Amino acid sequence: MSDTAVKTPAAAPTAPPPKRDRGRLLKALAWVALLVVLLAIPLYLDAAWLKAGQYMMIGGVGAIGLTLLVGQAGQLSLAHAFFLLAGATGYTVLSGPSDDERVIGLGLDPGLSLIGAVVVAALLGLAFAPVSGRLRGIYLGVASLSLVFLGLYFGQSAETLTGGTSTGRTPEPFSLFGFPFTNGGPEIELMGVPIRQAERLWYLFLLLTVLAFVVAKAAVRSRVGRSWRAVRDNEAAASVMGVSVTRAKAGAFAVSSAYAGLAGAMTVLWFDILKPDESEFGTYGINISIAFLAMVIIGGLGSVPGALVGALIVNGLPQVLSLYSADLGWFSGTGDGALTPILVSSFVYGAAIILVVLFEPGGLAAIGRRITPAKKPHLPEEQDK
Amino acid sequence: MNTFLQLVVNGLGKGAVFALLALGFVIIFKATEVVNFAHGSLVLFGGYLVVVTREALGWVGASLVGIVSAGLLALLLERFLLSRSRHADANSLALLTIGVDVIITEEIVRRLGVTLPFLGDAWDAKPFQLGGITLFRTHLVALLVAAVLITAFTLAFKYSNWGVAMRAQAENREAAALMGIRSSRVTATAWVVAGVLAGVAVLFIATQDFSGAGLSRGTHSIALAAFPAAILGGLDSTAGAVVGGLVVGLVEALSAQYVSFDFSKSAVFLVMLVVLVVRPSGLFGTRESTRV
């Protein structure tokens, strides 16, 4: 669309600049309002709902990482579940007690371990660079799938790290500077609501999600993000312009793996157990890789806020459905052929992928962009091809 | 030595099945440049219809129904979903097939519940001796069937009108269309053929000898192992699919015996990674070149 086509003669002389400013202000206000709501939620919802919300935030963090890789850098990856496992194992091993006979633990501070887990995942992503740098599109997608299978094998065989498929191992509960994110420690009350494990973890996860969001936004706007998009659009042209294609590709993969690693550490805190999968369809299996891809597609490839909405749908739906079903008596069937919340949400997000590709390739982000008042011609980065 | 020979025959038998599946990926990719992530669900769908109709039609009839319906489902997918979004690029269509796969697979796994029926009644679990080695009939039948089907396909691909049209379209879609080749027909046939191959393959996959388990979610993941087969052969090479399939079968059989069963699944993918690092477009794939 050319600029001249949009301008109407009446609006042209005065209207555009203030309109854009107002749009940005509104947008900023909307974000602040959202944050306030998110901060207040633990005061009003009970632990089960908080738990569901935390699971959505795990999805959000992972999806942001994947949207940077798939949408911004143009590299299809099905390996996200592997890096989730890497982060989960990393956190558990680094923070685990060092005197356990059955499994290895380094006894580090949980906060440090969380950072360590992210670093471990990022390094593993970097180690995949010889492969990810050489391959493109579907070839890379299937090649990265191999990491999920390697992860499965690792989980089964490296029992001293993962605790094995039968029992798993318990992670050290998170604490920051001696403040535990459990029911123990100092009694805190906020407006009459005791801030216990569920509430504390909610705030921790919210902090991590906001951090992940802000960093991703910054990356997208920076030189790095620009080099990713250059490589996505045309590798040859990018290298002619002086972008190091191998470095940009490896960097994108490492960053996305780091996000997945963080999501993995959050996962293990959420489940309160590290349990590697027995088959390829578990907590760290193919289906999880696909679920993350679904979040990213539904949200609109490359859009950071879109990834969050995608996570809300894909990770949130089974949680919300199972919470409601307890109240409403849905999904009461068990055993053979029962409709479970997970099944229903699989149907929903499968259908959502199909609909998005058919009718709105830009995903929910494109819809959002159309209905928000502010046009952002100066920010081309979130457009999908 | 005998164990080794036995493993090789078993590996080739499994490989033949992987080759059938990999060929399905390749045919679709050649015709449309779409990678069909829903291939595993075609496999499950064919198998499920065998289960449903077996009592009424007997094994032969049910198998035919399964094979035909897998082909039909592929045709429906192509007609109703993929051909409608001709302007979407091939990668987003691949993502679309992921959505399709999730829905079909979940539904069939739900319907199967805890029953895991075996499908290869005609040859299942009847090992026999040959010169001191014990062979599974499933693997031999699979080899035979795959050899016949793949030969037939190769001949058709080389000499029939459909094959010529298909190759022309793979070469240059627009030019082929200008020469009067009806691309929608070529594409539709490609999907049907791929679906039929998937329907045949499931008759071998969901057997005791092949996977040790009946039709289940695991069947879908075995179909997924044909992915490395197609990729390491080269996604646009039919010969590559056959070679890739056999390599995958052999690697899986040998590593299960000599390393560990758990490792055999990842061994396939490891081999694929090594091949890809050396040859990014697979063993027989065409290299992509860019013009600036």
XYZ file of C-alpha atoms in Angstrom:
677
model
C 0.000 0.000 0.000
C 1.487 3.319 -0.912
C 1.362 6.282 1.401
C -0.440 8.456 -1.095
C -3.326 6.073 -1.231
C -4.003 6.346 2.453
C -3.934 10.104 2.743
C -7.197 11.818 2.321
C -6.914 15.489 1.385
C -8.829 16.697 4.401
C -6.751 14.806 6.935
C -3.396 15.330 5.347
C -2.333 18.772 6.569
C -2.998 18.522 10.283
C -4.234 15.193 11.439
C -1.514 12.513 11.075
C 1.150 13.406 13.662
C -1.096 13.968 16.690
C -3.173 10.963 15.707
C -0.135 8.759 15.763
C 0.978 10.166 19.092
C -2.406 9.616 20.565
C -2.365 6.074 19.278
C 0.947 5.400 20.936
C -0.215 6.916 24.185
C -3.345 4.798 24.132
C -1.249 1.776 23.452
C 1.108 2.493 26.314
C -1.855 3.058 28.611
C -3.345 -0.239 27.509
C -0.132 -2.057 28.393
C 0.027 -0.380 31.794
C -3.594 -1.258 32.465
C -2.936 -4.856 31.489
C 0.050 -4.990 33.811
C -1.987 -3.577 36.689
C -4.661 -6.195 36.120
C -2.048 -8.932 36.013
C -0.507 -7.655 39.228
C -3.875 -7.565 40.958
C -5.053 -10.995 39.824
C -3.517 -12.951 42.739
C -5.570 -10.845 45.128
C -8.808 -12.017 43.550
C -8.313 -15.475 42.086
C -7.638 -18.658 43.970
C -4.639 -20.902 43.611
C -6.056 -23.172 40.909
C -6.613 -20.248 38.570
C -3.208 -18.838 39.367
C -1.704 -22.185 38.489
C -3.494 -22.060 35.135
C -2.228 -18.538 34.575
C 1.319 -19.584 35.366
C 1.075 -22.303 32.746
C 0.017 -19.730 30.170
C 3.023 -17.614 31.097
C 5.331 -20.588 30.574
C 3.838 -20.896 27.112
C 4.242 -17.174 26.596
C 7.947 -17.151 27.369
C 8.611 -20.138 25.122
C 6.436 -18.787 22.337
C 8.207 -15.432 22.352
C 11.484 -17.278 21.798
C 10.055 -19.330 18.985
C 8.437 -16.384 17.268
C 11.798 -14.633 17.170
C 13.320 -17.669 15.499
C 10.536 -18.669 13.120
C 8.955 -15.333 12.341
C 11.840 -12.899 12.614
C 14.792 -15.014 11.542
C 12.795 -17.284 9.263
C 14.114 -20.556 10.635
C 11.574 -23.294 11.161
C 12.286 -25.202 14.343
C 10.582 -28.175 15.909
C 13.247 -28.477 18.577
C 11.644 -26.211 21.157
C 10.659 -29.092 23.416
C 14.270 -30.246 23.545
C 15.469 -26.893 24.827
C 12.624 -26.933 27.324
C 14.041 -30.195 28.638
C 17.539 -28.720 28.602
C 16.427 -25.755 30.715
C 14.437 -27.937 33.074
C 17.342 -30.318 33.584
C 19.791 -27.446 33.807
C 17.896 -25.771 36.624
C 17.329 -29.004 38.518
C 20.943 -30.144 38.289
C 22.486 -26.769 39.092
C 20.297 -26.097 42.097
C 19.981 -29.678 43.348
C 21.563 -30.682 46.646
C 25.107 -31.942 46.167
C 24.853 -34.768 48.700
C 22.245 -36.821 46.846
C 23.576 -40.276 46.097
C 21.176 -41.083 43.301
C 21.438 -37.956 41.188
C 23.948 -35.202 40.543
C 23.379 -31.768 42.018
C 25.661 -28.762 42.218
C 23.930 -27.052 45.104
C 23.980 -23.597 43.542
C 21.700 -20.766 44.540
C 18.302 -21.185 42.770
C 18.437 -17.710 41.265
C 21.855 -18.425 39.842
C 20.651 -21.815 38.654
C 17.817 -20.216 36.750
C 20.300 -18.059 34.881
C 22.513 -21.090 34.457
C 19.655 -23.057 32.936
C 19.084 -20.308 30.395
C 22.778 -20.246 29.560
C 22.922 -24.028 29.189
C 20.007 -23.983 26.768
C 21.522 -21.099 24.816
C 24.857 -22.904 24.525
C 23.118 -26.044 23.302
C 21.306 -23.934 20.723
C 24.627 -22.485 19.679
C 26.108 -25.964 19.436
C 23.435 -26.765 16.867
C 24.744 -23.929 14.679
C 26.703 -26.150 12.275
C 23.389 -27.732 11.356
C 21.022 -24.786 11.701
C 23.326 -22.506 9.766
C 23.480 -24.775 6.759
C 19.861 -25.757 6.479
C 16.748 -23.901 5.524
C 12.994 -24.236 5.745
C 11.581 -27.703 6.047
C 14.984 -29.354 6.043
C 15.846 -27.419 9.174
C 12.455 -28.202 10.675
C 12.958 -31.925 10.359
C 16.625 -31.720 11.327
C 15.659 -29.900 14.512
C 13.068 -32.570 15.206
C 16.009 -34.899 15.732
C 16.909 -32.931 18.854
C 13.585 -33.906 20.399
C 14.407 -37.568 19.845
C 17.918 -37.071 21.221
C 16.336 -35.386 24.225
C 14.062 -38.355 24.705
C 17.061 -40.662 24.692
C 18.995 -38.364 26.998
C 16.112 -38.278 29.448
C 15.944 -42.050 29.478
C 19.635 -42.781 29.724
C 21.182 -39.933 31.722
C 19.453 -40.929 34.921
C 21.976 -39.272 37.179
C 20.968 -35.940 35.669
C 17.293 -36.353 34.936
C 16.297 -38.838 37.607
C 15.101 -41.332 34.997
C 11.740 -41.838 33.365
C 10.158 -43.834 36.163
C 10.712 -41.599 39.152
C 12.146 -38.346 37.889
C 13.556 -36.001 40.507
C 12.286 -33.070 42.490
C 13.700 -29.664 41.731
C 14.902 -27.333 44.424
C 12.130 -24.799 45.120
C 12.959 -21.365 43.824
C 14.182 -18.672 46.126
C 15.702 -15.281 45.574
C 18.195 -13.813 48.038
C 16.873 -16.167 50.659
C 13.225 -15.350 49.993
C 11.459 -18.629 49.262
C 8.792 -18.932 46.571
C 6.987 -21.541 48.622
C 4.529 -21.559 51.472
C 7.409 -21.172 53.927
C 9.389 -18.129 54.916
C 7.934 -14.824 56.041
C 4.154 -14.501 56.251
C 3.027 -11.797 53.878
C -0.430 -10.423 53.506
C -1.644 -8.041 50.845
C -5.096 -6.534 51.282
C -6.018 -9.449 53.471
C -4.812 -12.024 51.001
C -1.965 -14.205 52.203
C 0.811 -14.283 49.609
C 1.816 -17.909 49.550
C 3.364 -20.250 47.001
C 0.802 -19.812 44.225
C 0.818 -16.029 44.533
C 4.590 -15.805 44.834
C 5.186 -17.988 41.820
C 2.628 -15.951 39.914
C 4.633 -12.782 40.539
C 7.889 -14.537 39.711
C 6.502 -15.846 36.440
C 4.954 -12.493 35.635
C 8.316 -10.821 36.178
C 10.045 -13.357 33.937
C 7.401 -13.003 31.240
C 7.588 -9.227 31.259
C 11.366 -9.439 31.116
C 11.200 -11.887 28.215
C 8.720 -9.626 26.435
C 10.739 -6.460 26.858
C 13.996 -8.079 25.784
C 12.339 -9.579 22.717
C 10.798 -6.247 21.749
C 14.169 -4.584 22.125
C 15.876 -7.299 20.088
C 13.330 -6.943 17.311
C 13.878 -3.208 17.121
C 17.637 -3.359 17.305
C 20.335 -4.062 14.755
C 20.170 -7.726 15.673
C 16.519 -7.980 14.770
C 17.134 -6.169 11.525
C 19.876 -8.601 10.594
C 17.562 -11.525 11.376
C 14.898 -10.168 9.067
C 17.440 -9.457 6.366
C 18.552 -13.079 6.524
C 14.950 -14.266 6.561
C 14.023 -12.287 3.478
C 17.054 -13.075 1.381
C 20.263 -14.642 2.590
C 22.265 -13.629 -0.431
C 21.128 -10.029 -0.266
C 21.767 -9.939 3.477
C 25.344 -11.112 3.113
C 25.902 -8.594 0.317
C 24.749 -5.887 2.716
C 27.334 -7.015 5.214
C 25.241 -9.156 7.511
C 27.051 -12.259 8.657
C 24.450 -14.859 7.758
C 25.938 -17.665 9.807
C 26.251 -15.463 12.840
C 22.724 -14.105 12.544
C 21.310 -17.596 12.162
C 23.305 -19.044 15.042
C 22.410 -16.037 17.190
C 18.704 -16.379 16.513
C 18.817 -20.061 17.337
C 20.724 -19.447 20.570
C 18.369 -16.678 21.688
C 15.315 -18.759 20.958
C 16.851 -21.706 22.814
C 17.565 -19.472 25.782
C 13.883 -18.524 25.911
C 12.911 -22.171 25.698
C 15.400 -22.933 28.462
C 13.780 -20.341 30.704
C 10.360 -21.778 29.886
C 11.754 -25.200 30.747
C 13.005 -24.057 34.137
C 9.579 -22.512 34.736
C 7.964 -25.778 33.681
C 9.891 -27.774 36.238
C 9.001 -25.267 38.957
C 5.377 -25.455 37.886
C 5.163 -29.244 37.880
C 7.422 -29.389 40.924
C 9.038 -32.460 39.394
C 11.472 -33.117 36.582
C 10.218 -36.182 34.813
C 11.705 -37.039 31.437
C 9.353 -38.588 28.918
C 8.888 -42.270 28.326
C 7.614 -41.723 24.819
C 7.960 -38.888 22.362
C 4.586 -37.500 23.391
C 5.209 -36.100 26.826
C 6.098 -32.912 28.624
C 9.121 -32.457 26.397
C 7.903 -34.262 23.280
C 6.948 -33.584 19.699
C 3.451 -32.528 20.657
C 4.919 -29.744 22.780
C 7.103 -28.562 19.916
C 4.016 -28.492 17.751
C 1.988 -26.721 20.414
C 4.601 -23.955 20.554
C 4.592 -23.728 16.770
C 0.821 -23.456 16.948
C 1.046 -20.536 19.395
C 3.410 -18.760 17.061
C 1.330 -19.365 13.941
C -1.931 -18.415 15.601
C -0.370 -15.287 17.028
C 1.093 -14.277 13.701
C 4.613 -15.282 12.784
C 7.138 -12.871 14.174
C 4.827 -10.858 16.389
C 5.894 -10.814 20.032
C 2.487 -9.810 21.484
C 0.892 -12.281 19.082
C 2.989 -15.063 20.570
C 1.607 -14.201 24.001
C -1.958 -14.392 22.742
C -1.173 -17.664 21.024
C 0.166 -19.022 24.301
C -2.977 -17.828 26.046
C -5.054 -19.914 23.663
C -2.921 -23.032 23.275
C -1.675 -23.419 26.843
C -4.598 -21.685 28.479
C -7.466 -23.565 26.941
C -6.808 -26.995 28.477
C -6.220 -25.378 31.861
C -9.338 -23.252 31.780
C -11.463 -26.065 30.384
C -10.418 -28.435 33.109
C -11.081 -25.826 35.782
C -14.514 -25.114 34.395
C -15.287 -28.740 33.810
C -14.996 -29.406 37.512
C -17.695 -26.819 38.149
C -19.937 -27.588 35.234
C -19.569 -31.331 35.065
C -18.186 -31.317 31.520
C -15.758 -33.939 30.399
C -16.959 -36.209 33.126
C -16.361 -39.286 30.992
C -13.190 -41.177 31.611
C -11.367 -44.011 29.960
C -12.032 -44.984 26.362
C -12.914 -42.244 23.955
C -13.476 -39.621 26.612
C -13.260 -35.995 25.584
C -10.611 -34.496 27.793
C -9.806 -30.802 28.063
C -6.442 -31.469 26.443
C -8.138 -33.207 23.530
C -10.651 -30.433 23.029
C -7.969 -27.792 23.057
C -5.921 -29.822 20.588
C -8.898 -29.721 18.252
C -9.291 -26.016 18.789
C -5.707 -25.105 18.111
C -5.440 -27.514 15.200
C -8.448 -25.817 13.650
C -7.048 -22.405 14.547
C -3.842 -23.165 12.645
C -5.816 -24.175 9.571
C -8.052 -21.119 9.701
C -5.145 -18.760 10.245
C -3.182 -20.115 7.293
C -6.241 -20.086 5.059
C -7.745 -16.757 5.937
C -5.330 -14.601 7.904
C -1.699 -15.526 7.290
C -0.651 -12.663 9.550
C -2.315 -14.387 12.484
C -4.077 -12.664 15.348
C -1.419 -9.977 15.302
C -2.618 -8.870 11.875
C -6.192 -8.647 13.110
C -5.024 -6.693 16.105
C -3.046 -4.348 13.918
C -6.089 -3.709 11.778
C -8.346 -2.764 14.656
C -5.908 -0.642 16.640
C -6.197 3.024 15.752
C -2.503 3.747 15.287
C -0.939 2.787 12.020
C 2.738 2.240 12.399
C 4.369 2.792 9.047
C 7.649 3.573 10.785
C 7.828 0.151 12.384
C 7.933 -2.364 9.606
C 9.567 -5.034 11.711
C 6.454 -6.798 12.830
C 5.044 -7.229 9.404
C 5.143 -10.715 8.116
C 6.801 -10.809 4.750
C 26.975 -63.558 11.380
C 23.543 -65.107 11.298
C 22.196 -62.440 13.606
C 23.667 -59.843 11.334
C 22.063 -61.310 8.227
C 18.792 -61.574 10.036
C 19.034 -57.955 11.124
C 19.784 -56.866 7.593
C 16.738 -58.626 6.212
C 14.558 -57.237 9.000
C 16.049 -53.807 8.496
C 15.384 -53.907 4.785
C 11.836 -55.078 5.428
C 11.235 -52.147 7.757
C 13.080 -49.917 5.346
C 10.756 -50.904 2.535
C 7.838 -49.607 4.571
C 9.680 -46.388 5.363
C 10.410 -46.081 1.656
C 6.689 -46.260 0.868
C 6.029 -43.470 3.333
C 9.002 -41.396 2.244
C 7.889 -41.751 -1.352
C 4.585 -40.225 -0.308
C 6.372 -37.171 1.102
C 8.473 -36.867 -2.026
C 5.603 -37.161 -4.511
C 3.634 -34.457 -2.751
C 6.691 -32.278 -2.410
C 7.559 -32.657 -6.077
C 4.076 -31.775 -7.228
C 3.411 -28.890 -4.852
C 6.567 -28.110 -2.871
C 4.511 -28.707 0.242
C 5.841 -30.946 2.963
C 2.922 -32.937 4.215
C 3.115 -33.050 7.989
C -0.268 -34.766 7.962
C 1.184 -37.921 6.470
C 1.159 -39.673 9.829
C -2.544 -38.995 10.180
C -3.215 -40.456 6.729
C -1.491 -43.594 7.970
C -3.651 -43.664 11.094
C -6.826 -42.960 9.130
C -6.241 -45.839 6.726
C -5.471 -48.138 9.614
C -8.519 -47.038 11.540
C -10.853 -47.837 8.668
C -9.336 -51.296 8.437
C -10.177 -51.763 12.100
C -13.722 -50.531 11.672
C -14.598 -52.528 8.572
C -12.662 -55.677 9.309
C -15.500 -57.568 10.920
C -17.898 -56.910 8.092
C -15.578 -57.232 5.136
C -12.862 -59.589 6.215
C -9.199 -58.733 6.127
C -8.784 -58.332 2.358
C -11.836 -56.158 1.917
C -11.029 -54.061 4.966
C -7.470 -53.516 3.797
C -8.723 -52.328 0.435
C -11.145 -49.980 2.155
C -8.321 -48.674 4.338
C -5.994 -48.078 1.419
C -8.643 -46.389 -0.709
C -9.868 -44.199 2.112
C -6.374 -43.010 2.978
C -6.066 -41.974 -0.654
C -9.456 -40.285 -0.543
C -8.649 -38.398 2.613
C -5.468 -37.122 1.004
C -7.502 -36.029 -2.004
C -9.991 -34.214 0.225
C -7.214 -32.422 2.068
C -5.729 -31.263 -1.176
C -9.043 -30.228 -2.728
C -10.626 -28.522 0.240
C -7.693 -27.013 2.075
C -4.512 -26.744 0.073
C -5.796 -25.940 -3.389
C -7.892 -23.164 -1.900
C -4.878 -21.258 -0.776
C -2.837 -21.364 -3.902
C -1.241 -18.063 -3.077
C 0.013 -19.005 0.330
C 3.626 -20.062 0.162
C 4.590 -23.686 0.521
C 5.922 -23.244 4.034
C 2.662 -21.930 5.444
C 0.841 -24.764 3.739
C 3.193 -27.151 5.506
C 2.161 -25.492 8.759
C -1.476 -25.920 7.754
C -0.934 -29.655 7.408
C 0.344 -29.644 10.987
C -3.047 -28.332 12.067
C -4.780 -31.046 10.053
C -2.520 -33.660 11.543
C -3.253 -32.622 15.113
C -7.003 -32.868 14.597
C -7.124 -36.182 12.731
C -4.569 -37.880 14.938
C -6.184 -36.807 18.203
C -9.598 -37.913 17.027
C -8.444 -41.336 15.865
C -6.366 -41.937 18.968
C -9.421 -40.992 21.007
C -11.601 -43.419 19.080
C -9.075 -46.198 19.453
C -8.900 -45.644 23.193
C -6.988 -48.440 24.837
C -7.556 -50.993 22.075
C -4.443 -51.432 19.985
C -5.504 -53.701 17.139
C -2.940 -55.430 14.976
C -3.606 -55.009 11.293
C -1.383 -57.379 9.355
C -3.450 -60.507 9.990
C -2.414 -62.110 6.752
C 1.247 -62.306 7.625
C 1.561 -61.298 11.233
C 3.741 -63.209 13.674
C 4.505 -66.218 11.558
C 8.275 -66.424 11.611
C 9.956 -69.070 9.503
C 13.423 -70.502 9.117
C 15.623 -69.980 6.128
C 19.155 -71.348 6.130
C 19.556 -71.059 9.877
C 18.079 -67.611 10.315
C 14.639 -66.772 11.599
C 12.764 -64.295 9.487
C 9.566 -62.422 10.059
C 7.017 -62.849 7.348
C 5.897 -59.227 7.733
C 9.283 -57.988 6.659
C 9.455 -60.240 3.619
C 5.951 -59.386 2.456
C 6.706 -55.724 3.020
C 9.828 -55.970 0.907
C 7.934 -57.698 -1.848
C 4.968 -55.335 -1.837
C 7.178 -52.280 -1.663
C 9.329 -53.557 -4.516
C 6.273 -54.081 -6.707
C 4.683 -50.748 -5.824
C 7.868 -48.756 -6.173
C 8.694 -50.358 -9.515
C 5.185 -49.654 -10.739
C 5.444 -46.094 -9.541
C 8.839 -45.572 -11.157
C 7.613 -46.925 -14.465
C 4.504 -44.767 -14.332
C 6.610 -41.786 -13.397
C 8.907 -42.370 -16.374
C 6.531 -43.442 -19.095
C 2.899 -42.597 -18.337
C 1.286 -39.309 -19.272
C 0.745 -38.582 -15.626
C 4.434 -39.111 -14.921
C 5.492 -36.818 -17.721
C 3.034 -34.156 -16.596
C 4.202 -34.527 -13.031
C 7.844 -34.190 -13.931
C 7.117 -31.211 -16.124
C 5.283 -29.556 -13.275
C 8.071 -30.310 -10.846
C 10.479 -28.700 -13.255
C 8.541 -25.508 -13.845
C 4.980 -25.041 -12.743
C 4.112 -22.103 -14.921
C 5.693 -23.408 -18.072
C 3.925 -26.718 -17.553
C 0.611 -24.931 -17.172
C 1.256 -22.959 -20.345
C 1.975 -26.181 -22.190
C -1.499 -27.359 -21.330
C -0.797 -29.482 -18.280
C -3.653 -29.281 -15.826
C -1.768 -28.655 -12.683
C -4.717 -29.217 -10.374
C -5.171 -32.706 -11.765
C -1.487 -33.546 -11.400
C -1.451 -32.237 -7.867
C -4.587 -34.113 -6.894
C -3.235 -37.381 -8.268
C 0.024 -36.876 -6.420
C -1.870 -36.580 -3.141
C -3.993 -39.629 -3.882
C -0.919 -41.723 -4.692
C 0.787 -40.571 -1.495
C -2.319 -41.377 0.524
C -2.599 -44.835 -1.011
C 1.034 -45.562 -0.212
C 0.375 -44.495 3.383
C -2.642 -46.793 3.490
C -0.530 -49.710 2.335
C 2.254 -48.898 4.767
C 0.009 -49.022 7.826
C -0.833 -52.661 7.120
C 2.791 -53.389 7.896
C 3.408 -50.839 10.633
C 0.628 -51.907 12.967
C 1.868 -55.477 13.310
C 3.609 -57.449 15.991
C 6.721 -58.021 13.930
C 7.194 -54.467 12.841
C 6.558 -52.361 15.887
C 5.429 -54.834 18.499
C 2.353 -52.704 18.971
C -0.939 -52.317 17.182
C -2.529 -49.235 15.732
C -1.905 -46.394 18.175
C -0.264 -43.061 18.613
C 2.991 -44.945 18.212
C 1.993 -45.795 14.639
C 1.870 -42.114 13.938
C 5.346 -41.611 15.320
C 6.701 -44.468 13.231
C 5.280 -42.717 10.212
C 7.168 -39.699 11.429
C 10.395 -41.682 11.169
C 9.845 -41.672 7.425
C 10.593 -37.970 7.591
C 14.320 -38.516 8.051
C 14.101 -41.072 5.261
C 12.660 -38.548 2.829
C 14.976 -35.794 3.992
C 18.204 -37.738 3.933
C 17.422 -39.044 0.485
C 16.536 -35.569 -0.706
C 12.983 -34.271 -0.587
C 12.632 -34.003 -4.331
C 14.171 -37.308 -5.322
C 12.069 -40.434 -5.707
C 15.142 -42.628 -5.829
C 16.349 -40.823 -2.727
C 13.149 -41.760 -0.907
C 13.769 -45.430 -1.563
C 17.409 -45.272 -0.542
C 16.535 -43.129 2.466
C 13.864 -45.577 3.538
C 16.218 -48.515 3.381
C 18.939 -46.613 5.235
C 16.511 -45.698 8.003
C 15.296 -49.289 8.288
C 18.817 -50.664 8.467
C 20.040 -48.066 10.938
C 17.091 -48.700 13.192
C 17.425 -52.487 13.125
C 21.181 -52.508 13.609
C 21.348 -49.879 16.332
C 18.505 -51.499 18.247
C 20.528 -54.698 18.350
C 24.031 -53.391 18.820
C 23.486 -50.262 20.910
C 20.122 -50.224 22.627
C 16.464 -50.188 21.740
C 16.007 -46.746 23.256
C 18.779 -45.411 21.114
C 17.449 -46.740 17.815
C 14.872 -43.970 17.445
C 17.447 -41.247 17.837
C 20.038 -43.144 15.759
C 17.913 -42.616 12.676
C 17.801 -38.904 13.302
C 21.521 -38.762 14.089
C 22.365 -40.370 10.766
C 20.104 -37.865 9.064
C 21.855 -34.967 10.811
C 25.248 -36.189 9.676
C 24.055 -36.546 6.092
C 22.509 -33.081 6.181
C 25.637 -31.422 7.498
C 27.600 -32.901 4.616
C 24.889 -32.518 1.997
C 22.270 -29.942 3.036
C 19.781 -31.100 0.394
C 20.089 -34.770 1.131
C 21.885 -37.481 -0.798
C 20.040 -37.104 -4.086
C 18.271 -33.784 -3.637
C 18.750 -30.886 -5.985
C 20.842 -28.141 -4.551
C 19.198 -24.829 -4.193
C 20.967 -22.034 -5.955
C 20.234 -18.387 -5.510
C 20.487 -15.653 -8.030
C 21.068 -12.172 -6.741
